PDB file of C-alpha atoms and ligand atoms in Angstrom:
ATOM      1  CA  MET A  18       0.292   0.140   0.009  1.00 93.00           C
ATOM      2  CA  VAL A  19       1.410   3.158  -0.850  1.00 98.00           C
ATOM      3  CA  ILE A  20       0.532   6.728   0.089  1.00 98.00           C
ATOM      4  CA  LYS A  21       0.670   9.709  -1.965  1.00 98.00           C
ATOM      5  CA  LYS A  22      -0.037  13.239  -0.706  1.00 98.00           C
ATOM      6  CA  PHE A  23      -0.560  16.430  -2.638  1.00 98.00           C
ATOM      7  CA  ARG A  24      -0.685  19.895  -1.746  1.00 98.00           C
ATOM      8  CA  ASP A  25      -4.459  20.031  -2.894  1.00 98.00           C
ATOM      9  CA  GLY A  26      -7.451  18.348  -4.693  1.00 98.00           C
ATOM     10  CA  ASP A  27      -6.195  20.158  -8.100  1.00 98.00           C
ATOM     11  CA  GLU A  28      -2.428  19.094  -7.821  1.00 98.00           C
ATOM     12  CA  LEU A  29      -4.050  15.395  -6.958  1.00 98.00           C
ATOM     13  CA  SER A  30      -6.382  15.639 -10.048  1.00 98.00           C
ATOM     14  CA  ARG A  31      -3.857  16.697 -12.188  1.00 97.00           C
ATOM     15  CA  THR A  32      -1.225  14.028 -11.091  1.00 98.00           C
ATOM     16  CA  ALA A  33      -3.930  11.288 -10.988  1.00 98.00           C
ATOM     17  CA  ALA A  34      -4.969  12.302 -14.521  1.00 98.00           C
ATOM     18  CA  LYS A  35      -1.672  11.711 -16.047  1.00 98.00           C
ATOM     19  CA  ALA A  36      -0.845   8.550 -13.941  1.00 98.00           C
ATOM     20  CA  LEU A  37      -4.538   7.234 -15.514  1.00 98.00           C
ATOM     21  CA  VAL A  38      -3.013   8.116 -19.357  1.00 98.00           C
ATOM     22  CA  GLU A  39      -0.291   5.795 -18.602  1.00 98.00           C
ATOM     23  CA  LEU A  40      -2.085   3.154 -16.973  1.00 98.00           C
ATOM     24  CA  THR A  41      -4.345   2.635 -19.742  1.00 98.00           C
ATOM     25  CA  ASN A  42      -1.977   2.982 -22.525  1.00 98.00           C
ATOM     26  CA  GLN A  43       0.002   0.056 -20.629  1.00 98.00           C
ATOM     27  CA  ALA A  44      -3.221  -1.951 -20.623  1.00 98.00           C
ATOM     28  CA  ILE A  45      -4.222  -1.456 -24.500  1.00 98.00           C
ATOM     29  CA  ALA A  46      -0.754  -2.578 -25.047  1.00 98.00           C
ATOM     30  CA  GLU A  47      -0.593  -5.652 -23.085  1.00 98.00           C
ATOM     31  CA  ARG A  48      -4.042  -6.729 -23.367  1.00 97.00           C
ATOM     32  CA  GLY A  49      -5.890  -4.365 -25.894  1.00 98.00           C
ATOM     33  CA  ARG A  50      -8.103  -2.640 -23.656  1.00 98.00           C
ATOM     34  CA  PHE A  51      -8.612  -0.944 -20.533  1.00 98.00           C
ATOM     35  CA  LEU A  52     -11.478  -1.443 -18.074  1.00 98.00           C
ATOM     36  CA  ILE A  53     -11.990   1.136 -15.595  1.00 98.00           C
ATOM     37  CA  SER A  54     -14.418   1.321 -12.361  1.00 99.00           C
ATOM     38  CA  LEU A  55     -15.338   4.881 -11.364  1.00 98.00           C
ATOM     39  CA  SER A  56     -16.284   6.053  -8.280  1.00 98.00           C
ATOM     40  CA  GLY A  57     -19.064   8.388  -7.344  1.00 97.00           C
ATOM     41  CA  GLY A  58     -19.080  11.409  -5.122  1.00 97.00           C
ATOM     42  CA  SER A  59     -17.564  14.771  -5.582  1.00 97.00           C
ATOM     43  CA  THR A  60     -13.735  13.968  -5.270  1.00 97.00           C
ATOM     44  CA  PRO A  61     -13.405  12.303  -8.926  1.00 98.00           C
ATOM     45  CA  MET A  62     -14.985  15.105 -10.601  1.00 97.00           C
ATOM     46  CA  LYS A  63     -12.194  17.300 -11.068  1.00 97.00           C
ATOM     47  CA  LEU A  64      -9.883  14.224 -12.284  1.00 98.00           C
ATOM     48  CA  TYR A  65     -12.859  13.148 -14.788  1.00 98.00           C
ATOM     49  CA  GLU A  66     -12.586  16.857 -16.207  1.00 97.00           C
ATOM     50  CA  GLN A  67      -9.025  16.471 -16.403  1.00 97.00           C
ATOM     51  CA  LEU A  68      -9.248  13.372 -18.395  1.00 97.00           C
ATOM     52  CA  ALA A  69     -11.526  15.212 -20.677  1.00 97.00           C
ATOM     53  CA  VAL A  70      -8.462  17.129 -22.434  1.00 96.00           C
ATOM     54  CA  GLU A  71      -6.077  14.010 -22.140  1.00 96.00           C
ATOM     55  CA  LYS A  72      -5.149  12.721 -25.588  1.00 93.00           C
ATOM     56  CA  LEU A  73      -6.199   8.845 -25.303  1.00 94.00           C
ATOM     57  CA  ASP A  74      -7.477   6.045 -27.670  1.00 95.00           C
ATOM     58  CA  TRP A  75     -11.088   6.344 -26.149  1.00 97.00           C
ATOM     59  CA  THR A  76     -12.433   3.388 -28.075  1.00 97.00           C
ATOM     60  CA  ARG A  77     -10.151   1.158 -26.021  1.00 97.00           C
ATOM     61  CA  ALA A  78     -11.271   2.426 -22.621  1.00 98.00           C
ATOM     62  CA  HIS A  79     -14.473   0.307 -21.059  1.00 98.00           C
ATOM     63  CA  PHE A  80     -16.293   2.403 -18.275  1.00 98.00           C
ATOM     64  CA  PHE A  81     -17.806   0.495 -15.101  1.00 98.00           C
ATOM     65  CA  TRP A  82     -18.926   2.279 -11.945  1.00 98.00           C
ATOM     66  CA  GLY A  83     -18.018   0.919  -8.297  1.00 98.00           C
ATOM     67  CA  ASP A  84     -21.164   2.008  -7.685  1.00 98.00           C
ATOM     68  CA  GLU A  85     -24.508   3.938  -8.200  1.00 98.00           C
ATOM     69  CA  ARG A  86     -27.402   5.420  -6.956  1.00 98.00           C
ATOM     70  CA  CYS A  87     -31.110   4.215  -7.984  1.00 98.00           C
ATOM     71  CA  VAL A  88     -32.142   7.375  -9.314  1.00 98.00           C
ATOM     72  CA  PRO A  89     -32.893   8.470 -12.822  1.00 97.00           C
ATOM     73  CA  VAL A  90     -29.504   9.495 -14.925  1.00 98.00           C
ATOM     74  CA  ASP A  91     -30.628  13.086 -15.239  1.00 97.00           C
ATOM     75  CA  ASP A  92     -30.665  13.458 -11.821  1.00 97.00           C
ATOM     76  CA  PRO A  93     -28.248  15.304 -10.111  1.00 96.00           C
ATOM     77  CA  GLY A  94     -27.018  12.155  -7.662  1.00 97.00           C
ATOM     78  CA  ASN A  95     -26.602   9.874 -10.368  1.00 98.00           C
ATOM     79  CA  THR A  96     -23.154   9.216 -10.868  1.00 98.00           C
ATOM     80  CA  TYR A  97     -23.313   8.433 -14.468  1.00 98.00           C
ATOM     81  CA  GLY A  98     -25.177  11.541 -15.312  1.00 98.00           C
ATOM     82  CA  GLN A  99     -22.622  13.331 -13.927  1.00 97.00           C
ATOM     83  CA  THR A 100     -19.655  11.597 -15.185  1.00 98.00           C
ATOM     84  CA  LYS A 101     -21.306  12.155 -18.842  1.00 97.00           C
ATOM     85  CA  LYS A 102     -21.487  15.859 -18.500  1.00 96.00           C
ATOM     86  CA  SER A 103     -17.761  16.173 -17.044  1.00 96.00           C
ATOM     87  CA  LEU A 104     -15.917  13.653 -19.091  1.00 97.00           C
ATOM     88  CA  PHE A 105     -18.305  11.158 -21.526  1.00 97.00           C
ATOM     89  CA  ASP A 106     -19.939  14.231 -23.547  1.00 97.00           C
ATOM     90  CA  LYS A 107     -16.266  15.735 -24.032  1.00 97.00           C
ATOM     91  CA  ILE A 108     -14.484  12.616 -25.576  1.00 96.00           C
ATOM     92  CA  GLY A 109     -17.786  10.854 -27.186  1.00 95.00           C
ATOM     93  CA  THR A 110     -17.256   7.054 -26.214  1.00 90.00           C
ATOM     94  CA  THR A 111     -19.684   4.778 -26.403  1.00 89.00           C
ATOM     95  CA  ASN A 112     -17.987   2.113 -23.952  1.00 97.00           C
ATOM     96  CA  ILE A 113     -20.245   2.660 -21.231  1.00 98.00           C
ATOM     97  CA  HIS A 114     -21.386   0.011 -19.073  1.00 98.00           C
ATOM     98  CA  ARG A 115     -23.446   1.943 -16.557  1.00 98.00           C
ATOM     99  CA  ILE A 116     -25.489   0.410 -13.828  1.00 98.00           C
ATOM    100  CA  LYS A 117     -29.198   0.775 -15.214  1.00 98.00           C
ATOM    101  CA  SER A 118     -30.631   3.319 -11.990  1.00 98.00           C
ATOM    102  CA  GLU A 119     -33.960   3.582 -13.378  1.00 97.00           C
ATOM    103  CA  LEU A 120     -34.511  -0.089 -12.117  1.00 97.00           C
ATOM    104  CA  GLU A 121     -35.360  -0.989  -8.335  1.00 97.00           C
ATOM    105  CA  PRO A 122     -31.496  -1.725  -6.957  1.00 98.00           C
ATOM    106  CA  ALA A 123     -32.202  -5.851  -6.397  1.00 98.00           C
ATOM    107  CA  GLN A 124     -32.907  -5.724 -10.268  1.00 98.00           C
ATOM    108  CA  ALA A 125     -30.473  -3.440 -11.307  1.00 98.00           C
ATOM    109  CA  ALA A 126     -27.794  -4.974  -9.301  1.00 98.00           C
ATOM    110  CA  GLN A 127     -28.607  -8.407 -11.017  1.00 98.00           C
ATOM    111  CA  ALA A 128     -28.574  -6.698 -14.580  1.00 98.00           C
ATOM    112  CA  TYR A 129     -25.030  -5.407 -13.461  1.00 98.00           C
ATOM    113  CA  ALA A 130     -23.768  -8.501 -12.723  1.00 98.00           C
ATOM    114  CA  HIS A 131     -24.838  -9.789 -15.956  1.00 98.00           C
ATOM    115  CA  THR A 132     -23.222  -6.967 -17.428  1.00 98.00           C
ATOM    116  CA  LEU A 133     -20.091  -7.937 -15.715  1.00 98.00           C
ATOM    117  CA  SER A 134     -19.911 -11.280 -16.822  1.00 98.00           C
ATOM    118  CA  GLY A 135     -19.662 -10.491 -20.345  1.00 98.00           C
ATOM    119  CA  PHE A 136     -15.931  -8.927 -19.409  1.00 98.00           C
ATOM    120  CA  ALA A 137     -15.086 -11.683 -17.222  1.00 98.00           C
ATOM    121  CA  ASP A 138     -11.690 -12.862 -16.463  1.00 96.00           C
ATOM    122  CA  ALA A 139     -11.163 -16.481 -16.194  1.00 95.00           C
ATOM    123  CA  PRO A 140     -11.395 -18.507 -13.379  1.00 97.00           C
ATOM    124  CA  PHE A 141     -14.066 -14.996 -12.381  1.00 98.00           C
ATOM    125  CA  ASP A 142     -17.554 -14.274 -13.600  1.00 98.00           C
ATOM    126  CA  PHE A 143     -16.617 -10.512 -13.528  1.00 98.00           C
ATOM    127  CA  PRO A 144     -13.427  -8.312 -15.031  1.00 98.00           C
ATOM    128  CA  ARG A 145      -9.957  -7.875 -13.351  1.00 98.00           C
ATOM    129  CA  PHE A 146     -10.579  -4.195 -13.635  1.00 98.00           C
ATOM    130  CA  ASP A 147      -6.765  -2.411 -14.863  1.00 98.00           C
ATOM    131  CA  LEU A 148      -8.394   0.405 -12.455  1.00 98.00           C
ATOM    132  CA  VAL A 149     -10.799   0.900  -9.600  1.00 99.00           C
ATOM    133  CA  LEU A 150     -11.198   4.337  -8.327  1.00 99.00           C
ATOM    134  CA  LEU A 151     -12.524   4.449  -4.904  1.00 99.00           C
ATOM    135  CA  GLY A 152     -13.891   7.312  -2.384  1.00 98.00           C
ATOM    136  CA  MET A 153     -13.962   7.345   1.280  1.00 98.00           C
ATOM    137  CA  GLY A 154     -17.018   8.940   3.114  1.00 98.00           C
ATOM    138  CA  ASP A 155     -16.019  10.384   6.688  1.00 98.00           C
ATOM    139  CA  ASP A 156     -17.616   7.602   8.166  1.00 98.00           C
ATOM    140  CA  GLY A 157     -15.250   4.702   6.394  1.00 98.00           C
ATOM    141  CA  HIS A 158     -17.644   3.813   3.595  1.00 98.00           C
ATOM    142  CA  THR A 159     -16.179   3.285   0.307  1.00 98.00           C
ATOM    143  CA  ALA A 160     -18.467   2.785  -2.964  1.00 98.00           C
ATOM    144  CA  SER A 161     -21.851   1.561  -1.452  1.00 98.00           C
ATOM    145  CA  LEU A 162     -20.274  -0.345   1.508  1.00 98.00           C
ATOM    146  CA  PHE A 163     -21.253   1.080   4.619  1.00 98.00           C
ATOM    147  CA  PRO A 164     -20.509   0.545   8.165  1.00 98.00           C
ATOM    148  CA  GLY A 165     -22.661  -2.224   9.939  1.00 97.00           C
ATOM    149  CA  SER A 166     -22.893  -3.840   6.325  1.00 98.00           C
ATOM    150  CA  PRO A 167     -22.303  -7.488   6.130  1.00 97.00           C
ATOM    151  CA  VAL A 168     -18.588  -7.947   5.616  1.00 97.00           C
ATOM    152  CA  GLU A 169     -18.552 -11.415   3.843  1.00 96.00           C
ATOM    153  CA  ILE A 170     -20.511 -11.371   0.555  1.00 96.00           C
ATOM    154  CA  ASP A 171     -19.917 -13.927  -2.070  1.00 97.00           C
ATOM    155  CA  SER A 172     -21.806 -12.170  -4.906  1.00 98.00           C
ATOM    156  CA  VAL A 173     -20.522  -9.720  -7.382  1.00 98.00           C
ATOM    157  CA  THR A 174     -23.017  -6.830  -6.834  1.00 98.00           C
ATOM    158  CA  ILE A 175     -25.455  -5.936  -3.713  1.00 98.00           C
ATOM    159  CA  ALA A 176     -28.237  -3.849  -3.907  1.00 98.00           C
ATOM    160  CA  VAL A 177     -28.416  -1.486  -0.699  1.00 98.00           C
ATOM    161  CA  SER A 178     -30.338   1.069   1.131  1.00 97.00           C
ATOM    162  CA  ALA A 179     -27.916   3.489   3.033  1.00 96.00           C
ATOM    163  CA  HIS A 180     -28.192   7.093   4.335  1.00 95.00           C
ATOM    164  CA  TYR A 181     -24.973   9.344   3.708  1.00 96.00           C
ATOM    165  CA  GLN A 182     -25.159  13.043   3.657  1.00 96.00           C
ATOM    166  CA  ASP A 183     -27.904  14.315   1.442  1.00 95.00           C
ATOM    167  CA  ARG A 184     -27.367  11.679  -1.287  1.00 96.00           C
ATOM    168  CA  PRO A 185     -29.984   9.005  -2.923  1.00 97.00           C
ATOM    169  CA  ALA A 186     -30.102   6.085  -0.499  1.00 97.00           C
ATOM    170  CA  LYS A 187     -31.105   3.046  -2.651  1.00 98.00           C
ATOM    171  CA  ARG A 188     -27.939   1.966  -4.298  1.00 98.00           C
ATOM    172  CA  VAL A 189     -26.223  -0.590  -6.134  1.00 98.00           C
ATOM    173  CA  SER A 190     -22.347  -1.634  -5.155  1.00 98.00           C
ATOM    174  CA  LEU A 191     -19.729  -3.987  -6.455  1.00 98.00           C
ATOM    175  CA  THR A 192     -18.486  -5.863  -3.535  1.00 98.00           C
ATOM    176  CA  PRO A 193     -14.930  -6.494  -2.169  1.00 98.00           C
ATOM    177  CA  LYS A 194     -14.940  -9.699  -4.093  1.00 98.00           C
ATOM    178  CA  VAL A 195     -14.691  -7.769  -7.246  1.00 98.00           C
ATOM    179  CA  PHE A 196     -12.641  -4.529  -5.798  1.00 98.00           C
ATOM    180  CA  ASN A 197      -9.766  -7.330  -4.494  1.00 98.00           C
ATOM    181  CA  GLN A 198      -9.257  -8.760  -8.065  1.00 98.00           C
ATOM    182  CA  ALA A 199      -8.381  -5.197  -9.575  1.00 98.00           C
ATOM    183  CA  ARG A 200      -4.872  -4.797 -10.867  1.00 98.00           C
ATOM    184  CA  GLU A 201      -4.767  -1.412  -9.518  1.00 98.00           C
ATOM    185  CA  ILE A 202      -6.712   0.185  -6.771  1.00 99.00           C
ATOM    186  CA  TRP A 203      -7.014   4.013  -6.216  1.00 99.00           C
ATOM    187  CA  PHE A 204      -8.347   5.864  -3.087  1.00 99.00           C
ATOM    188  CA  LEU A 205      -8.810   9.799  -3.847  1.00 98.00           C
ATOM    189  CA  VAL A 206      -9.221  11.100  -0.541  1.00 98.00           C
ATOM    190  CA  THR A 207      -9.660  15.054   0.318  1.00 98.00           C
ATOM    191  CA  GLY A 208     -10.686  17.336   3.093  1.00 98.00           C
ATOM    192  CA  ALA A 209      -9.835  17.841   6.654  1.00 98.00           C
ATOM    193  CA  GLY A 210     -13.101  16.239   7.705  1.00 98.00           C
ATOM    194  CA  LYS A 211     -11.762  12.886   6.819  1.00 98.00           C
ATOM    195  CA  ALA A 212      -8.464  12.842   8.713  1.00 98.00           C
ATOM    196  CA  GLU A 213      -9.451  11.154  11.535  1.00 98.00           C
ATOM    197  CA  THR A 214     -11.238   8.130   9.874  1.00 98.00           C
ATOM    198  CA  LEU A 215      -8.421   7.940   7.071  1.00 98.00           C
ATOM    199  CA  ARG A 216      -5.868   7.573   9.928  1.00 98.00           C
ATOM    200  CA  ASN A 217      -8.221   4.674  11.644  1.00 98.00           C
ATOM    201  CA  VAL A 218      -8.574   3.093   8.211  1.00 98.00           C
ATOM    202  CA  ILE A 219      -5.137   3.141   7.225  1.00 98.00           C
ATOM    203  CA  HIS A 220      -3.174   3.014  11.180  1.00 98.00           C
ATOM    204  CA  GLY A 221      -5.884   1.920  13.255  1.00 97.00           C
ATOM    205  CA  GLU A 222      -7.282  -1.494  14.377  1.00 97.00           C
ATOM    206  CA  ARG A 223      -8.571  -3.404  11.889  1.00 98.00           C
ATOM    207  CA  ASN A 224     -12.255  -3.288  12.189  1.00 98.00           C
ATOM    208  CA  LEU A 225     -13.879  -4.444   8.692  1.00 98.00           C
ATOM    209  CA  GLU A 226     -17.411  -3.744   9.728  1.00 98.00           C
ATOM    210  CA  LEU A 227     -16.874  -0.346  11.213  1.00 98.00           C
ATOM    211  CA  TYR A 228     -14.391   0.897   8.042  1.00 98.00           C
ATOM    212  CA  PRO A 229     -15.494  -1.121   5.055  1.00 98.00           C
ATOM    213  CA  ALA A 230     -12.908   0.834   3.052  1.00 98.00           C
ATOM    214  CA  GLN A 231     -10.270  -1.489   5.088  1.00 98.00           C
ATOM    215  CA  ARG A 232     -12.315  -4.327   3.246  1.00 98.00           C
ATOM    216  CA  ILE A 233     -10.209  -3.167   0.154  1.00 98.00           C
ATOM    217  CA  GLN A 234      -7.029  -5.474   0.044  1.00 98.00           C
ATOM    218  CA  PRO A 235      -6.188  -6.162  -3.535  1.00 98.00           C
ATOM    219  CA  VAL A 236      -5.058  -9.854  -3.859  1.00 98.00           C
ATOM    220  CA  ASN A 237      -2.848  -9.735  -6.960  1.00 98.00           C
ATOM    221  CA  GLY A 238      -2.503  -5.612  -7.459  1.00 98.00           C
ATOM    222  CA  ASN A 239      -1.654  -2.338  -5.951  1.00 98.00           C
ATOM    223  CA  LEU A 240      -3.325   0.078  -3.816  1.00 98.00           C
ATOM    224  CA  ILE A 241      -2.514   3.723  -3.719  1.00 98.00           C
ATOM    225  CA  TRP A 242      -4.229   6.381  -1.175  1.00 98.00           C
ATOM    226  CA  MET A 243      -3.879   9.838  -3.211  1.00 98.00           C
ATOM    227  CA  ILE A 244      -4.650  12.134  -0.471  1.00 98.00           C
ATOM    228  CA  ASP A 245      -4.552  15.966   0.166  1.00 98.00           C
ATOM    229  CA  GLU A 246      -2.677  17.420   2.819  1.00 98.00           C
ATOM    230  CA  ALA A 247      -5.692  18.295   4.868  1.00 98.00           C
ATOM    231  CA  ALA A 248      -6.698  14.486   4.657  1.00 98.00           C
ATOM    232  CA  GLY A 249      -3.547  13.533   5.706  1.00 98.00           C
ATOM    233  CA  LYS A 250      -2.966  15.616   8.539  1.00 98.00           C
ATOM    234  CA  PHE A 251      -3.005  12.964  10.872  1.00 98.00           C
ATOM    235  CA  LEU A 252      -0.784  10.579   8.835  1.00 96.00           C
TER     236      LEU A 252
HETATM  237  C1  LIG B 312     -20.640   7.732  -3.888  1.00 80.90           C
HETATM  238  C2  LIG B 312     -19.700   7.041  -3.548  1.00 80.90           C
HETATM  239  C3  LIG B 312     -18.866   7.303  -2.449  1.00 80.90           C
HETATM  240  C4  LIG B 312     -18.066   8.362  -2.410  1.00 80.90           C
HETATM  241  C5  LIG B 312     -17.702   8.808  -0.596  1.00 80.90           C
HETATM  242  C6  LIG B 312     -16.737   9.946  -0.992  1.00 80.90           C
HETATM  243  O1  LIG B 312     -21.446   7.244  -4.862  1.00 80.90           O
HETATM  244  O2  LIG B 312     -21.290   8.639  -3.319  1.00 80.90           O
HETATM  245  O3  LIG B 312     -19.357   5.642  -4.264  1.00 80.90           O
HETATM  246  O4  LIG B 312     -18.614   6.058  -1.738  1.00 80.90           O
HETATM  247  O5  LIG B 312     -16.979   7.776  -2.957  1.00 80.90           O
HETATM  248  O6  LIG B 312     -18.954   9.188  -0.340  1.00 80.90           O
HETATM  249  O7  LIG B 312     -17.767  10.979  -1.969  1.00 80.90           O
HETATM  250  P1  LIG B 312     -17.070  12.689  -1.894  1.00 80.90           P
HETATM  251  O8  LIG B 312     -15.963  12.397  -2.746  1.00 80.90           O
HETATM  252  O9  LIG B 312     -18.179  13.324  -2.228  1.00 80.90           O
HETATM  253  O10 LIG B 312     -16.241  12.950  -0.291  1.00 80.90           O
END
């Protein structure tokens, strides 16, 4: 596990965008495509905007999500809809495998697991993502894996209902079973409000129920925490 600390969110996003371009080109050279699982929330939006001006063969990049809120795509709470505005409308890609948020969570979760099976990397029935982007809430959640949720999950996707800030509660999430098979996982975490939780998640006692972000432990991949000085003040 590597911790990279940046002055602020802008420096983090600029650096992450350059690193993502390198990772994409490497994946395309080695495997002919780049499979990325995007994060929701506000932190990665600057990165998505930064990516929109990068020169890449987007026809080889396939976009998935680590989670989604089950609201219509034009709802401000829909992660796909927000990413469409900040990235997809600018790069014109069509390799978008969104979670069908117009469905009820259980049906959307089932449909998404089927979508993932179309990109399966044997022996799994889901892809080994080249990159998973994740955020972390100030309560230690990541994707839509919230404190108190079941730790041992064998399915690829789950439907959850969780209240966090003013965000939509009905959600679909990938599970650690999928995340932890990724080749590379980046947590993007900024802001002083997350500093204490970040210290507990990274250096505190192991408590997977209380701190779902601790459930993210790549089996055969790299884990990088990209944080700003404010979030990293206790590290
Ligand atoms: C979501 C994300 C969620 C997010 C964290 C951090 O759908 O909201 O999956 O896990 O990454 O809540 O959100 P911020 O980046 O807005 O702090």
